[in-house]
């Protein structure tokens, strides 16, 4: 026989590890080659001049310079225009 009544189980005590996403270098800050500019899920911000995209959509600098962000008009394959954000290193 049980000495005590069975206690309930805890269902909601788990949590995922932080992913540390977001902007790492803001406009006007200096970047060196290889420095991470933005960590993101999907290409919310695209790569411009002096910036490349990693396999997890991370934007990183390919040359030394100042980080800047611009909104660019892009025409899709269907002819529709839309605005996209672009990170650059000049």
Coordinates of N, CA and C in Angstrom, one line a residue:
X1 N 0.8 -1.2 0.0 CA 0.0 0.0 0.0 C 0.9 1.3 0.0
X2 N 0.4 2.3 -0.6 CA 1.1 3.5 -0.7 C 1.1 4.3 0.6
X3 N 2.3 4.8 1.0 CA 2.4 5.6 2.2 C 1.7 7.0 2.0
X4 N 1.9 7.5 0.8 CA 1.2 8.8 0.5 C 0.5 8.8 -0.8
X5 N -0.5 9.7 -0.9 CA -1.3 9.8 -2.2 C -0.3 10.2 -3.3
X6 N -0.5 9.7 -4.5 CA 0.3 10.0 -5.6 C 0.2 11.5 -6.0
X7 N 1.4 12.1 -6.2 CA 1.4 13.5 -6.6 C 1.2 13.7 -8.1
X8 N 0.8 14.9 -8.5 CA 0.5 15.2 -9.9 C 1.8 15.4 -10.6
X9 N 1.8 15.3 -11.9 CA 3.0 15.5 -12.8 C 3.0 16.9 -13.2
X10 N 4.2 17.4 -13.5 CA 4.4 18.8 -14.0 C 4.6 18.7 -15.5
X11 N 3.7 19.4 -16.2 CA 3.7 19.3 -17.7 C 4.4 20.5 -18.3
X12 N 4.5 21.6 -17.7 CA 4.9 22.9 -18.3 C 6.2 23.4 -17.8
X13 N 7.1 22.6 -17.4 CA 8.3 23.1 -16.8 C 9.5 23.0 -17.7
X14 N 9.3 22.7 -19.0 CA 10.4 22.7 -20.0 C 10.4 24.0 -20.8
X15 N 11.6 24.4 -21.2 CA 11.8 25.6 -22.1 C 12.9 25.3 -23.0
X16 N 12.9 26.0 -24.2 CA 13.9 25.8 -25.2 C 15.1 26.8 -24.8
X17 N 16.3 26.4 -25.3 CA 17.4 27.3 -25.1 C 17.3 28.5 -25.9
X18 N 17.9 29.7 -25.4 CA 17.8 30.9 -26.2 C 18.6 30.8 -27.5
X19 N 18.2 31.4 -28.6 CA 18.9 31.3 -29.9 C 19.7 32.6 -30.2
X20 N 19.6 33.6 -29.4 CA 20.4 34.8 -29.6 C 20.3 35.4 -31.0
X21 N 19.1 35.5 -31.5 CA 18.9 36.1 -32.8 C 18.8 37.6 -32.7
X22 N 18.9 38.2 -33.9 CA 18.7 39.7 -33.9 C 19.9 40.4 -34.6
X23 N 19.8 41.7 -34.5 CA 20.9 42.6 -35.1 C 22.1 42.7 -34.2
X24 N 23.2 42.4 -34.7 CA 24.5 42.4 -33.9 C 25.3 43.7 -34.1
X25 N 25.2 44.2 -35.4 CA 25.8 45.5 -35.7 C 24.8 46.4 -36.3
X26 N 24.6 47.6 -35.7 CA 23.6 48.6 -36.2 C 24.3 49.5 -37.2
X27 N 23.4 50.3 -37.8 CA 23.9 51.3 -38.9 C 24.9 52.2 -38.2
X28 N 26.0 52.5 -38.9 CA 27.0 53.4 -38.5 C 28.2 52.7 -37.7
X29 N 28.0 51.4 -37.3 CA 29.0 50.7 -36.6 C 30.0 50.1 -37.6
X30 N 31.2 50.0 -37.1 CA 32.3 49.4 -37.9 C 32.3 47.9 -37.9
X31 N 32.5 47.3 -39.1 CA 32.6 45.9 -39.3 C 33.9 45.5 -39.8
X32 N 34.4 44.3 -39.4 CA 35.6 43.7 -39.9 C 35.2 42.5 -40.6
X33 N 36.0 42.0 -41.6 CA 35.6 40.7 -42.3 C 35.3 39.6 -41.4
X34 N 34.2 38.9 -41.6 CA 33.7 37.8 -40.8 C 32.8 38.1 -39.7
X35 N 32.7 39.4 -39.3 CA 31.8 39.8 -38.2 C 30.4 39.6 -38.6
X36 N 29.6 39.0 -37.6 CA 28.2 38.8 -37.8 C 27.4 40.1 -37.7
X37 N 26.6 40.4 -38.7 CA 25.8 41.6 -38.7 C 24.4 41.4 -38.2
X38 N 23.7 40.3 -38.7 CA 22.4 39.9 -38.3 C 22.3 38.4 -38.2
X39 N 21.7 37.9 -37.1 CA 21.3 36.5 -37.0 C 19.8 36.4 -37.1
X40 N 19.3 35.6 -38.1 CA 17.9 35.7 -38.4 C 17.4 34.3 -38.8
X41 N 16.1 34.1 -38.7 CA 15.4 32.9 -39.3 C 14.8 33.3 -40.6
X42 N 15.3 32.8 -41.7 CA 14.9 33.2 -43.0 C 15.5 34.5 -43.4
X43 N 15.4 35.0 -44.6 CA 16.1 36.2 -45.0 C 15.2 37.4 -44.9
X44 N 14.9 37.8 -43.7 CA 14.1 39.0 -43.5 C 14.9 40.2 -44.0
X45 N 16.2 40.2 -43.8 CA 17.1 41.3 -44.3 C 18.0 40.6 -45.3
X46 N 18.2 41.1 -46.5 CA 19.0 40.5 -47.5 C 20.4 41.1 -47.5
X47 N 21.3 40.4 -48.2 CA 22.7 40.8 -48.3 C 22.9 41.8 -49.4
X48 N 23.6 42.9 -49.1 CA 23.9 43.9 -50.1 C 25.4 43.8 -50.4
X49 N 26.0 45.0 -50.7 CA 27.4 45.1 -51.1 C 28.3 44.8 -49.8
X50 N 29.3 44.0 -49.9 CA 30.2 43.7 -48.8 C 29.6 42.7 -47.7
X51 N 28.5 42.1 -48.1 CA 27.8 41.2 -47.1 C 27.5 39.9 -47.8
X52 N 27.6 38.8 -47.1 CA 27.2 37.4 -47.6 C 26.3 36.8 -46.6
X53 N 25.6 35.7 -47.1 CA 24.6 35.0 -46.3 C 25.2 33.6 -45.9
X54 N 25.1 33.2 -44.6 CA 25.5 31.9 -44.2 C 24.4 30.9 -44.4
X55 N 24.6 29.6 -44.1 CA 23.6 28.6 -44.3 C 22.4 28.7 -43.4
X56 N 22.6 29.4 -42.3 CA 21.4 29.6 -41.4 C 20.9 31.0 -41.6
X57 N 21.1 31.6 -42.7 CA 20.6 33.0 -43.1 C 21.3 34.1 -42.3
X58 N 22.4 33.8 -41.6 CA 23.1 34.8 -40.9 C 23.9 35.7 -41.9
X59 N 23.8 37.0 -41.7 CA 24.5 38.0 -42.6 C 25.8 38.3 -41.9
X60 N 26.9 38.2 -42.7 CA 28.2 38.6 -42.2 C 29.0 39.4 -43.2
X61 N 29.9 40.2 -42.7 CA 30.7 41.1 -43.5 C 31.8 40.4 -44.2
X62 N 32.1 40.8 -45.5 CA 33.2 40.2 -46.2 C 34.3 41.2 -46.4
X63 N 34.1 42.4 -45.9 CA 35.2 43.4 -46.0 C 35.0 44.4 -44.8
X64 N 36.1 45.1 -44.5 CA 36.0 46.1 -43.4 C 35.3 47.4 -43.9
X65 N 34.5 48.0 -43.0 CA 33.8 49.2 -43.4 C 32.7 49.5 -42.4
X66 N 31.8 50.4 -42.8 CA 30.7 50.8 -42.0 C 29.4 50.2 -42.4
X67 N 28.6 49.7 -41.5 CA 27.4 49.0 -41.7 C 26.3 50.0 -42.0
X68 N 25.5 49.7 -43.1 CA 24.3 50.6 -43.3 C 23.2 49.7 -43.8
X69 N 22.0 50.2 -43.5 CA 20.7 49.4 -43.9 C 19.9 50.3 -44.9
X70 N 19.4 49.7 -45.9 CA 18.6 50.4 -46.9 C 17.3 49.6 -47.2
X71 N 16.3 50.4 -47.7 CA 15.1 49.7 -48.2 C 15.2 49.8 -49.7
X72 N 15.1 48.7 -50.4 CA 15.3 48.6 -51.8 C 14.0 48.1 -52.5
X73 N 13.7 48.6 -53.6 CA 12.6 48.1 -54.4 C 13.0 47.0 -55.3
X74 N 12.4 45.8 -55.1 CA 12.8 44.6 -55.9 C 11.6 44.2 -56.7
X75 N 11.9 43.8 -58.0 CA 10.8 43.3 -58.9 C 10.9 41.8 -58.9
X76 N 9.8 41.1 -58.6 CA 9.8 39.6 -58.6 C 9.6 39.1 -60.0
X77 N 9.6 37.8 -60.1 CA 9.5 37.1 -61.4 C 8.1 37.4 -62.1
X78 N 7.1 37.6 -61.2 CA 5.8 37.9 -61.7 C 5.6 39.4 -62.0
X79 N 6.6 40.2 -61.9 CA 6.5 41.6 -62.2 C 6.0 42.5 -61.1
X80 N 5.7 41.9 -59.9 CA 5.2 42.6 -58.8 C 6.4 43.2 -58.1
X81 N 6.3 44.5 -57.7 CA 7.4 45.2 -57.0 C 7.1 45.1 -55.5
X82 N 8.2 44.9 -54.7 CA 8.0 45.0 -53.2 C 9.3 45.6 -52.6
X83 N 9.1 46.0 -51.4 CA 10.2 46.6 -50.7 C 10.9 45.6 -49.8
X84 N 12.3 45.5 -49.9 CA 13.0 44.6 -49.0 C 14.1 45.4 -48.3
X85 N 14.5 44.9 -47.1 CA 15.6 45.6 -46.3 C 16.9 44.9 -46.7
X86 N 17.9 45.7 -46.8 CA 19.2 45.2 -47.3 C 20.3 45.8 -46.4
X87 N 21.2 44.9 -46.0 CA 22.4 45.3 -45.2 C 23.6 45.4 -46.1
X88 N 24.4 46.5 -45.9 CA 25.6 46.8 -46.7 C 26.7 47.1 -45.8
X89 N 27.9 46.9 -46.3 CA 29.2 47.3 -45.6 C 29.9 48.1 -46.7
X90 N 30.2 49.4 -46.4 CA 30.9 50.2 -47.3 C 32.2 50.7 -46.7

